Structures are given as structure tokens and as C-alpha cells.
């Protein structure tokens, strides 16, 4: 469990051998519009990923010499391969238990769509037909505690959500427990005028205690925090991480979200990355602590438009990959998506090509969204029987299976 600790060492070695006008290990070295270095440091060669992006990968280019073979591992906190391979995890958000939630962190739990039966059937299709191996299962804090900002889990509501979780686990996949509250409860920010940190910690303590024996449960601390003080939020996240680990849940991955709806494009500039770097396990390590990022391809990154306008490479995933690599850390793209139209088929496939080619720092993705959504929803991925929607078959499944 944890990141490949050889990553930082190999990066340092690459930088030590860098000559003027040569790109560092795993850096960009070409592509449409690229004006930087086009040759690589010793031991790396400039390899074309697609027309927009070429990358320095281990090989005989640059100043000569051979690159070592990448290390591969099997745990969710470790990279699956060096760049040029494929991410380790791919899947879908199965929404429903989060229905009725709005960005103020207020949830009308009468609107939830119980996915303990239909959602499990969808996941079975995605596993059997698309070979997906991870699902994100969003749920509202209000639903779990029956409208009480505490850690006292409501037995009836928890039983329904747990049936959903167990259905996911029974498929042999990884299952992300995502609290979908935007770092809020009924309009007020957790630890910043809203529920005290202790109340949020109590919720996660109860959940981690329940699932501590399930190594394939991934703990998603919070969906899309926004409009808060990031340093204070990072302290809240630290308390949650400490509490989860202290229950004995030491084998699970924990996803750490930043502010600005945890946008991949702003993760560094808004201070999320630098502040969350400080979050540690009780033993002082960062093993299993993965950054949680989101990015949509529509005109305003809202995920509310059918058409797509950007592949997010230059504006988000390339600079974030460089930052992750320089800090020896990894991220998981837990929300991304687009409409079932050609514009999205083009740019989302490009985005996934890039993420696959940087699988040392990007563990994978869960696209948004199937579950309780019907065909009227802009980004619907709910299968029609055993038939995938266009965007799933064109990109998310295709870039995973091929």
C-alpha cells in the first residue's frame, strides 16, 4: 500500500542528468503548439502519445544510456506502470444515494434513488462487459444519519446503502465511499462555521469502523469542497485521516479533496496541493493518501452542458502531472465526463490517452454518471440493458479495454 517510493529517486536522477535544452524524465517534449525542448535527458526518448502530446519515457534517446524497467505493483495506492502504460483503475459513478443534495451541502433525502438493486445490476454489466474494476458510490451525510449532523448512523438508511456497497464488493471491484456534501452541512462549511470537525470526524470514525476489514473500500473524504479556507480545510482532512487510521483501517486508500470543487486545473494554484501535502498518516507516512481531482470538458467545467470544448491536457492534467511527479505523489480522477455527442467523444478520448500515458501519477478514473439518471440527464451513462451509452463505449470503456 502507498506510492512507489522509488519514484522520487528516479525523478531526481533524471533531473541530475539534465542538459540545457533537454526535457526531464517524463516531461513533455512535443505535440501541436509545443515550443519547449524536443530532446530528452540521458536514458529517455521522446515518444509520441498523440498529436497534442509527446513525452520523455525510458529508452535510448537523449544523451544515451538505457532506462530501467518500471516497477509494477498491485495495491490501489501504488502506480500500475510507468508513463506509456495504462491506469490501474477505471469505472463509473453510480449516483442515487446523493440525490437531493445541492452545492450548499443541503440534501432533501426524500429525493434519493435507492441503488441497492438497480445500481448493483448496472455495476454487474460494467464489470462483465466493460471490465471496469472500480465504482464510486456517492451518498449524502444527511441520508446516512437521517438528517442529523453527527456520526450516529441511521440503521435503516445505512442498511440500504450497505446493501449497495456489499453488491459492489461482491463483484470483486474497488468501491469508493464518497460523502457528497461539498464540505458543508445545510449551507455551512465543516469546521468553518458549520458542523465542528469533531462531528465530521465522528461520521468517518463510524464508517471506517464498519468497513475497516474491507481493503477494497476506498474512503472518499468529501465531494467537491468549495469557497472555503484551504489551510483550515486541510487541517480538517488531517483529523479525518487520523481518525480513519486509528480505527484499524490501515489498508484502505483515502482520497484527499481540495477546494474549487477539487478542480484538477486549480489544484496547485489555489493552494489545495501544497496544503494537502501536509496531511499524513499517524505514523508520518503518506502511504495510501491519494489526491482526489475532478475535471469536466464543457465550457465552464460545470458538467452541465452536453457539448465538450477541451481535452484538459494543457490546462489541467499536464501541469498537475508534473507537480505530482516532482512531489512523489498520485491523484485519482473521481469525476469527469461529457455528453453523448461527437465533440465529447473526441476530447475525452484525448484526455484519457494522456492520463493513461501518465499512469505513474494518475491511478485511474470514475466517470460521471450512471445509477439513478435517465436519458434526460446531460451526462447520462446509465446503460440501456447491456448497451452502453455513446461516451462510455467510445471513450471510457474503449480506453480501458484496449
Short mmCIF file of C-alpha atoms in Angstrom, two decimals:
data_model
loop_
_atom_site.label_atom_id
_atom_site.label_comp_id
_atom_site.label_asym_id
_atom_site.label_seq_id
_atom_site.Cartn_x
_atom_site.Cartn_y
_atom_site.Cartn_z
CA UNK A 1 0.00 0.00 0.00
CA UNK A 2 1.27 3.51 -0.79
CA UNK A 3 3.11 5.14 -3.63
CA UNK A 4 6.19 3.72 -5.25
CA UNK A 5 8.90 5.29 -3.13
CA UNK A 6 11.38 4.84 -5.98
CA UNK A 7 9.52 7.47 -8.00
CA UNK A 8 11.14 10.45 -6.30
CA UNK A 9 14.58 8.89 -6.60
CA UNK A 10 14.18 8.18 -10.31
CA UNK A 11 12.94 11.72 -10.90
CA UNK A 12 15.92 13.17 -9.08
CA UNK A 13 18.26 11.03 -11.14
CA UNK A 14 16.67 12.27 -14.33
CA UNK A 15 16.98 15.88 -13.26
CA UNK A 16 20.60 15.42 -12.28
CA UNK A 17 21.44 14.36 -15.82
CA UNK A 18 19.52 17.15 -17.50
CA UNK A 19 21.40 19.20 -20.05
CA UNK A 20 20.43 22.58 -21.41
CA UNK A 21 17.50 22.40 -23.85
CA UNK A 22 16.72 18.84 -22.88
CA UNK A 23 13.46 17.81 -21.25
CA UNK A 24 13.46 15.99 -17.90
CA UNK A 25 12.27 12.42 -17.39
CA UNK A 26 8.55 12.09 -18.18
CA UNK A 27 8.29 15.72 -19.28
CA UNK A 28 6.56 16.95 -22.43
CA UNK A 29 8.81 17.06 -25.50
CA UNK A 30 6.43 17.64 -28.41
CA UNK A 31 2.92 17.99 -29.75
CA UNK A 32 0.88 20.56 -31.65
CA UNK A 33 1.79 24.03 -30.41
CA UNK A 34 4.65 22.82 -28.19
CA UNK A 35 7.56 25.31 -28.09
CA UNK A 36 9.76 23.75 -25.43
CA UNK A 37 12.56 21.19 -25.51
CA UNK A 38 12.16 18.38 -28.03
CA UNK A 39 15.01 16.13 -26.86
CA UNK A 40 15.23 14.25 -23.58
CA UNK A 41 17.83 13.71 -20.88
CA UNK A 42 20.10 10.69 -20.99
CA UNK A 43 18.22 7.41 -20.83
CA UNK A 44 14.93 8.80 -22.16
CA UNK A 45 13.45 9.15 -25.61
CA UNK A 46 10.74 11.46 -26.92
CA UNK A 47 7.72 9.25 -27.65
CA UNK A 48 4.55 10.41 -29.43
CA UNK A 49 1.44 9.84 -27.31
CA UNK A 50 -0.90 11.65 -29.70
CA UNK A 51 -0.77 14.71 -31.94
CA UNK A 52 -1.08 17.02 -28.93
CA UNK A 53 1.47 15.41 -26.64
CA UNK A 54 4.85 13.67 -26.78
CA UNK A 55 6.65 12.58 -23.62
CA UNK A 56 10.14 11.62 -22.44
CA UNK A 57 9.93 7.95 -21.45
CA UNK A 58 12.65 5.44 -20.57
CA UNK A 59 14.58 4.47 -23.67
CA UNK A 60 17.78 5.09 -25.59
CA UNK A 61 17.20 8.69 -26.62
CA UNK A 62 18.54 11.97 -25.28
CA UNK A 63 22.10 11.74 -24.08
CA UNK A 64 22.21 7.95 -24.47
CA UNK A 65 22.13 5.17 -21.93
CA UNK A 66 19.38 2.77 -21.03
CA UNK A 67 16.33 3.34 -18.86
CA UNK A 68 15.49 0.85 -16.16
CA UNK A 69 12.33 -1.24 -16.21
CA UNK A 70 9.45 0.30 -14.28
CA UNK A 71 8.21 -1.27 -11.09
CA UNK A 72 4.63 -2.52 -11.08
CA UNK A 73 2.51 -3.21 -8.02
CA UNK A 74 -0.98 -4.42 -7.27
CA UNK A 75 -2.26 -2.23 -4.45
CA UNK A 76 -4.55 0.76 -5.08
CA UNK A 77 -2.09 3.21 -3.56
CA UNK A 78 0.66 2.27 -5.95
CA UNK A 79 1.23 3.10 -9.63
CA UNK A 80 0.36 0.44 -12.15
CA UNK A 81 3.20 1.28 -14.53
CA UNK A 82 5.47 3.95 -15.86
CA UNK A 83 4.06 6.51 -18.31
CA UNK A 84 3.11 4.97 -21.62
CA UNK A 85 1.11 2.18 -19.99
CA UNK A 86 -2.43 2.29 -18.70
CA UNK A 87 -4.07 3.33 -15.46
CA UNK A 88 -4.80 0.68 -12.87
CA UNK A 89 -8.44 1.57 -12.17
CA UNK A 90 -11.38 2.60 -14.34
CA UNK A 91 -15.08 2.72 -13.64
CA UNK A 92 -18.22 4.77 -13.17
CA UNK A 93 -20.04 6.81 -10.54
CA UNK A 94 -23.28 5.08 -9.57
CA UNK A 95 -25.37 8.00 -8.32
CA UNK A 96 -28.61 7.86 -6.35
CA UNK A 97 -27.99 7.99 -2.62
CA UNK A 98 -26.68 11.53 -3.16
CA UNK A 99 -29.84 12.69 -4.96
CA UNK A 100 -31.45 15.73 -3.36
CA UNK A 101 -28.01 17.16 -2.50
CA UNK A 102 -27.10 20.66 -3.72
CA UNK A 103 -23.80 22.54 -3.63
CA UNK A 104 -24.72 24.23 -0.34
CA UNK A 105 -24.49 20.81 1.30
CA UNK A 106 -28.23 20.60 1.81
CA UNK A 107 -30.00 17.35 0.97
CA UNK A 108 -33.66 16.52 0.60
CA UNK A 109 -33.40 12.83 1.41
CA UNK A 110 -36.88 12.18 0.04
CA UNK A 111 -35.30 12.50 -3.41
CA UNK A 112 -32.72 9.72 -3.03
CA UNK A 113 -32.81 6.89 -5.54
CA UNK A 114 -32.03 3.62 -3.77
CA UNK A 115 -29.38 1.84 -5.84
CA UNK A 116 -29.09 -1.32 -3.75
CA UNK A 117 -30.76 -3.32 -6.55
CA UNK A 118 -30.68 -1.46 -9.87
CA UNK A 119 -27.27 0.11 -9.24
CA UNK A 120 -25.76 -3.28 -8.48
CA UNK A 121 -27.22 -4.65 -11.71
CA UNK A 122 -25.58 -1.78 -13.60
CA UNK A 123 -22.24 -2.44 -11.94
CA UNK A 124 -22.51 -6.10 -12.88
CA UNK A 125 -22.94 -5.08 -16.52
CA UNK A 126 -19.98 -2.71 -16.34
CA UNK A 127 -17.79 -5.42 -14.84
CA UNK A 128 -18.86 -8.19 -17.21
CA UNK A 129 -18.98 -6.21 -20.44
CA UNK A 130 -16.51 -3.36 -19.90
CA UNK A 131 -14.17 -4.99 -17.35
CA UNK A 132 -14.34 -1.94 -15.07
CA UNK A 133 -12.82 -2.53 -11.65
CA UNK A 134 -13.82 0.45 -9.52
CA UNK A 135 -17.05 2.30 -8.75
CA UNK A 136 -17.76 5.49 -6.84
CA UNK A 137 -20.84 5.29 -4.64
CA UNK A 138 -21.89 8.82 -3.60
CA UNK A 139 -24.08 9.32 -0.54
CA UNK A 140 -25.25 12.30 1.48
CA UNK A 141 -24.29 12.83 5.13
CA UNK A 142 -27.93 13.67 5.80
CA UNK A 143 -29.09 10.35 4.40
CA UNK A 144 -26.65 8.28 6.44
CA UNK A 145 -27.65 9.93 9.73
CA UNK A 146 -31.29 10.71 8.88
CA UNK A 147 -30.81 14.48 8.94
CA UNK A 148 -28.54 14.72 11.97
CA UNK A 149 -25.08 16.36 11.68
CA UNK A 150 -23.47 13.66 13.81
CA UNK A 151 -21.74 10.34 13.39
CA UNK A 152 -24.77 8.40 14.58
CA UNK A 153 -25.60 6.28 11.54
CA UNK A 154 -29.28 5.60 10.96
CA UNK A 155 -29.75 1.82 10.95
CA UNK A 156 -32.42 1.71 8.23
CA UNK A 157 -30.68 4.08 5.84
CA UNK A 158 -27.27 2.55 6.44
CA UNK A 159 -28.67 -0.91 5.70
CA UNK A 160 -29.79 0.24 2.24
CA UNK A 161 -26.50 1.94 1.45
CA UNK A 162 -24.56 -1.03 2.82
CA UNK A 163 -26.51 -3.40 0.55
CA UNK A 164 -25.32 -1.19 -2.31
CA UNK A 165 -21.74 -1.30 -1.02
CA UNK A 166 -21.81 -5.06 -0.49
CA UNK A 167 -23.19 -5.53 -4.00
CA UNK A 168 -20.20 -3.62 -5.31
CA UNK A 169 -17.72 -5.56 -3.18
CA UNK A 170 -19.24 -8.88 -4.20
CA UNK A 171 -18.29 -8.11 -7.79
CA UNK A 172 -14.63 -8.14 -6.77
CA UNK A 173 -14.15 -4.45 -7.52
CA UNK A 174 -12.92 -1.46 -5.55
CA UNK A 175 -15.73 0.69 -4.15
CA UNK A 176 -15.37 4.37 -3.22
CA UNK A 177 -17.45 5.54 -0.25
CA UNK A 178 -17.98 9.18 -1.22
CA UNK A 179 -19.55 11.70 1.18
CA UNK A 180 -21.15 14.04 -1.33
CA UNK A 181 -21.68 17.20 0.78
CA UNK A 182 -19.36 19.83 -0.77
CA UNK A 183 -17.61 20.25 2.63
CA UNK A 184 -20.88 21.54 4.06
CA UNK A 185 -23.93 20.60 6.05
CA UNK A 186 -27.11 22.59 5.36
CA UNK A 187 -25.25 25.59 3.99
CA UNK A 188 -22.38 25.92 6.46
CA UNK A 189 -18.76 24.79 5.94
CA UNK A 190 -17.47 21.97 8.13
CA UNK A 191 -15.04 23.35 10.69
CA UNK A 192 -15.54 26.87 9.35
CA UNK A 193 -18.82 27.98 10.85
CA UNK A 194 -20.75 24.78 10.21
CA UNK A 195 -20.53 21.43 11.98
CA UNK A 196 -17.44 21.13 14.14
CA UNK A 197 -14.57 18.98 12.95
CA UNK A 198 -15.40 16.55 15.75
CA UNK A 199 -18.85 15.93 14.23
CA UNK A 200 -17.38 15.15 10.81
CA UNK A 201 -14.67 13.01 12.39
CA UNK A 202 -17.37 11.08 14.24
CA UNK A 203 -19.10 10.32 10.93
CA UNK A 204 -15.91 8.99 9.39
CA UNK A 205 -14.98 7.09 12.52
CA UNK A 206 -18.29 5.24 12.36
CA UNK A 207 -17.92 4.50 8.64
CA UNK A 208 -14.29 3.43 8.89
CA UNK A 209 -15.10 1.17 11.83
CA UNK A 210 -17.78 -0.53 9.76
CA UNK A 211 -15.59 -1.08 6.71
CA UNK A 212 -12.11 -1.40 8.23
CA UNK A 213 -11.92 -5.10 7.31
CA UNK A 214 -12.74 -4.38 3.66
CA UNK A 215 -9.49 -3.45 1.94
CA UNK A 216 -11.32 -2.73 -1.34
CA UNK A 217 -13.38 0.09 0.19
CA UNK A 218 -11.79 3.43 -0.73
CA UNK A 219 -12.60 6.32 1.60
CA UNK A 220 -13.52 9.48 -0.35
CA UNK A 221 -13.34 12.12 2.37
CA UNK A 222 -15.59 14.66 0.65
CA UNK A 223 -17.04 15.54 -2.72
CA UNK A 224 -16.11 18.92 -4.20
CA UNK A 225 -15.31 21.31 -1.36
CA UNK A 226 -15.59 24.94 -2.47
CA UNK A 227 -15.44 28.53 -1.20
CA UNK A 228 -13.55 27.80 1.99
CA UNK A 229 -10.17 28.44 3.62
CA UNK A 230 -7.98 25.71 2.22
CA UNK A 231 -5.45 25.66 5.07
CA UNK A 232 -8.21 25.17 7.61
CA UNK A 233 -9.87 22.53 5.42
CA UNK A 234 -6.57 20.62 5.17
CA UNK A 235 -6.47 20.52 8.98
CA UNK A 236 -10.00 19.04 8.96
CA UNK A 237 -8.89 16.44 6.42
CA UNK A 238 -5.90 15.59 8.62
CA UNK A 239 -8.23 14.89 11.56
CA UNK A 240 -10.33 12.60 9.36
CA UNK A 241 -7.29 10.69 8.09
CA UNK A 242 -6.00 10.22 11.63
CA UNK A 243 -9.41 9.03 12.83
CA UNK A 244 -9.81 6.56 9.94
CA UNK A 245 -6.39 5.03 10.50
CA UNK A 246 -6.92 4.84 14.27
CA UNK A 247 -9.97 2.60 13.77
CA UNK A 248 -7.63 -0.01 12.32
CA UNK A 249 -8.49 0.84 8.71
CA UNK A 250 -4.87 0.93 7.65
CA UNK A 251 -5.05 -0.91 4.32
CA UNK A 252 -7.52 1.37 2.55
CA UNK A 253 -6.79 4.23 0.20
CA UNK A 254 -8.07 7.64 1.34
CA UNK A 255 -8.89 10.27 -1.29
CA UNK A 256 -7.95 13.83 -0.30
CA UNK A 257 -10.03 16.61 -1.94
CA UNK A 258 -9.07 20.25 -2.42
CA UNK A 259 -11.17 23.37 -2.92
CA UNK A 260 -12.67 24.89 -6.11
CA UNK A 261 -14.76 21.73 -6.47
CA UNK A 262 -11.41 19.88 -6.31
CA UNK A 263 -10.66 21.03 -9.87
CA UNK A 264 -7.59 19.43 -11.40
CA UNK A 265 -6.86 22.72 -13.19
CA UNK A 266 -6.67 24.76 -9.97
CA UNK A 267 -5.32 22.14 -7.58
CA UNK A 268 -1.89 23.74 -7.37
CA UNK A 269 -2.70 27.44 -7.79
CA UNK A 270 -5.48 27.55 -5.20
CA UNK A 271 -3.25 26.01 -2.55
CA UNK A 272 -5.01 22.65 -2.38
CA UNK A 273 -1.97 20.62 -3.37
CA UNK A 274 0.53 22.44 -1.15
CA UNK A 275 -1.78 22.29 1.87
CA UNK A 276 -2.83 18.66 1.39
CA UNK A 277 0.82 17.64 1.03
CA UNK A 278 0.98 18.24 4.79
CA UNK A 279 -1.64 15.56 5.53
CA UNK A 280 -0.01 12.42 6.88
CA UNK A 281 -0.91 9.06 8.36
CA UNK A 282 -0.44 8.75 12.14
CA UNK A 283 2.94 7.10 11.51
CA UNK A 284 4.08 10.12 9.50
CA UNK A 285 3.89 8.42 6.10
CA UNK A 286 1.69 9.30 3.14
CA UNK A 287 1.07 5.69 2.11
CA UNK A 288 -2.41 5.27 0.64
CA UNK A 289 -3.14 9.02 0.67
CA UNK A 290 -4.15 9.94 -2.88
CA UNK A 291 -5.27 13.34 -4.15
CA UNK A 292 -8.85 13.48 -5.40
CA UNK A 293 -9.43 15.63 -8.51
CA UNK A 294 -12.31 16.37 -10.87
CA UNK A 295 -12.41 17.86 -14.36
CA UNK A 296 -15.16 18.19 -16.94
CA UNK A 297 -14.78 19.04 -20.60
CA UNK A 298 -17.61 21.54 -21.11
CA UNK A 299 -17.09 25.28 -21.47
CA UNK A 300 -17.10 26.13 -17.75
CA UNK A 301 -16.06 22.86 -16.07
CA UNK A 302 -19.53 22.53 -14.57
CA UNK A 303 -20.52 19.22 -16.13
CA UNK A 304 -23.89 20.71 -17.01
CA UNK A 305 -23.52 21.00 -20.80
CA UNK A 306 -23.87 18.26 -23.38
CA UNK A 307 -21.14 19.57 -25.68
CA UNK A 308 -17.42 19.45 -24.86
CA UNK A 309 -14.83 22.11 -25.66
CA UNK A 310 -11.49 20.99 -24.16
CA UNK A 311 -9.41 17.88 -23.58
CA UNK A 312 -8.00 19.44 -20.37
CA UNK A 313 -4.44 18.37 -21.13
CA UNK A 314 -2.57 21.67 -21.28
CA UNK A 315 -4.82 23.46 -18.80
CA UNK A 316 -5.05 20.78 -16.14
CA UNK A 317 -3.58 17.31 -16.44
CA UNK A 318 -0.11 18.10 -17.84
CA UNK A 319 0.87 20.71 -15.21
CA UNK A 320 -0.68 18.62 -12.45
CA UNK A 321 1.23 15.54 -13.61
CA UNK A 322 4.50 17.48 -13.43
CA UNK A 323 3.68 18.70 -9.92
CA UNK A 324 2.63 15.24 -8.72
CA UNK A 325 5.79 13.69 -10.10
CA UNK A 326 8.01 16.32 -8.52
CA UNK A 327 6.39 15.63 -5.14
CA UNK A 328 6.32 11.85 -5.49
CA UNK A 329 2.52 11.73 -5.18
CA UNK A 330 -0.50 10.47 -7.12
CA UNK A 331 -4.06 11.53 -7.96
CA UNK A 332 -7.31 9.84 -8.85
CA UNK A 333 -9.83 11.44 -11.24
CA UNK A 334 -13.08 10.58 -9.49
CA UNK A 335 -15.34 12.73 -11.67
CA UNK A 336 -15.06 13.50 -15.36
CA UNK A 337 -17.45 13.22 -18.25
CA UNK A 338 -19.33 14.72 -21.16
CA UNK A 339 -22.43 14.36 -23.24
CA UNK A 340 -23.13 11.53 -25.63
CA UNK A 341 -22.04 13.58 -28.63
CA UNK A 342 -19.12 13.62 -31.07
CA UNK A 343 -17.40 16.67 -29.53
CA UNK A 344 -17.08 14.81 -26.22
CA UNK A 345 -16.07 11.59 -27.93
CA UNK A 346 -13.12 13.44 -29.43
CA UNK A 347 -11.76 15.41 -26.49
CA UNK A 348 -12.49 12.93 -23.70
CA UNK A 349 -10.68 10.20 -25.63
CA UNK A 350 -7.71 12.57 -25.94
CA UNK A 351 -7.84 13.26 -22.21
CA UNK A 352 -7.88 9.56 -21.35
CA UNK A 353 -4.98 8.88 -23.71
CA UNK A 354 -2.97 11.42 -21.75
CA UNK A 355 -3.98 10.04 -18.37
CA UNK A 356 -3.14 6.50 -19.48
CA UNK A 357 0.27 7.68 -20.66
CA UNK A 358 0.93 9.20 -17.23
CA UNK A 359 -0.19 6.25 -15.17
CA UNK A 360 2.68 6.65 -12.73
CA UNK A 361 0.89 9.66 -11.23
CA UNK A 362 -2.73 9.08 -12.29
CA UNK A 363 -4.20 5.93 -10.77
CA UNK A 364 -7.40 6.00 -12.81
CA UNK A 365 -10.86 7.46 -13.24
CA UNK A 366 -14.54 7.07 -12.42
CA UNK A 367 -16.73 8.84 -14.95
CA UNK A 368 -19.96 10.71 -14.15
CA UNK A 369 -22.55 9.15 -14.06
CA UNK A 370 -24.82 6.13 -14.13
CA UNK A 371 -27.14 4.92 -11.39
CA UNK A 372 -30.42 6.77 -10.95
CA UNK A 373 -30.01 9.01 -14.01
CA UNK A 374 -32.26 8.53 -17.02
CA UNK A 375 -31.78 9.53 -20.65
CA UNK A 376 -32.86 13.14 -19.98
CA UNK A 377 -29.69 13.84 -17.97
CA UNK A 378 -26.97 15.67 -19.91
CA UNK A 379 -24.14 13.33 -18.92
CA UNK A 380 -26.09 10.11 -18.61
CA UNK A 381 -24.05 6.90 -18.57
CA UNK A 382 -26.81 4.61 -17.32
CA UNK A 383 -26.74 1.55 -19.58
CA UNK A 384 -29.80 0.52 -21.56
CA UNK A 385 -29.85 -3.12 -20.57
CA UNK A 386 -26.45 -4.35 -21.69
CA UNK A 387 -25.87 -1.45 -24.09
CA UNK A 388 -23.51 1.34 -23.07
CA UNK A 389 -24.10 4.98 -23.84
CA UNK A 390 -22.02 6.52 -26.62
CA UNK A 391 -19.48 8.23 -24.35
CA UNK A 392 -18.87 5.07 -22.31
CA UNK A 393 -18.38 2.82 -25.33
CA UNK A 394 -16.46 5.41 -27.36
CA UNK A 395 -14.04 6.53 -24.67
CA UNK A 396 -14.29 5.30 -21.09
CA UNK A 397 -14.60 1.61 -21.90
CA UNK A 398 -12.55 1.77 -25.11
CA UNK A 399 -9.57 3.46 -23.46
CA UNK A 400 -9.70 0.98 -20.61
CA UNK A 401 -10.09 -2.28 -22.54
CA UNK A 402 -7.82 -1.51 -25.49
#
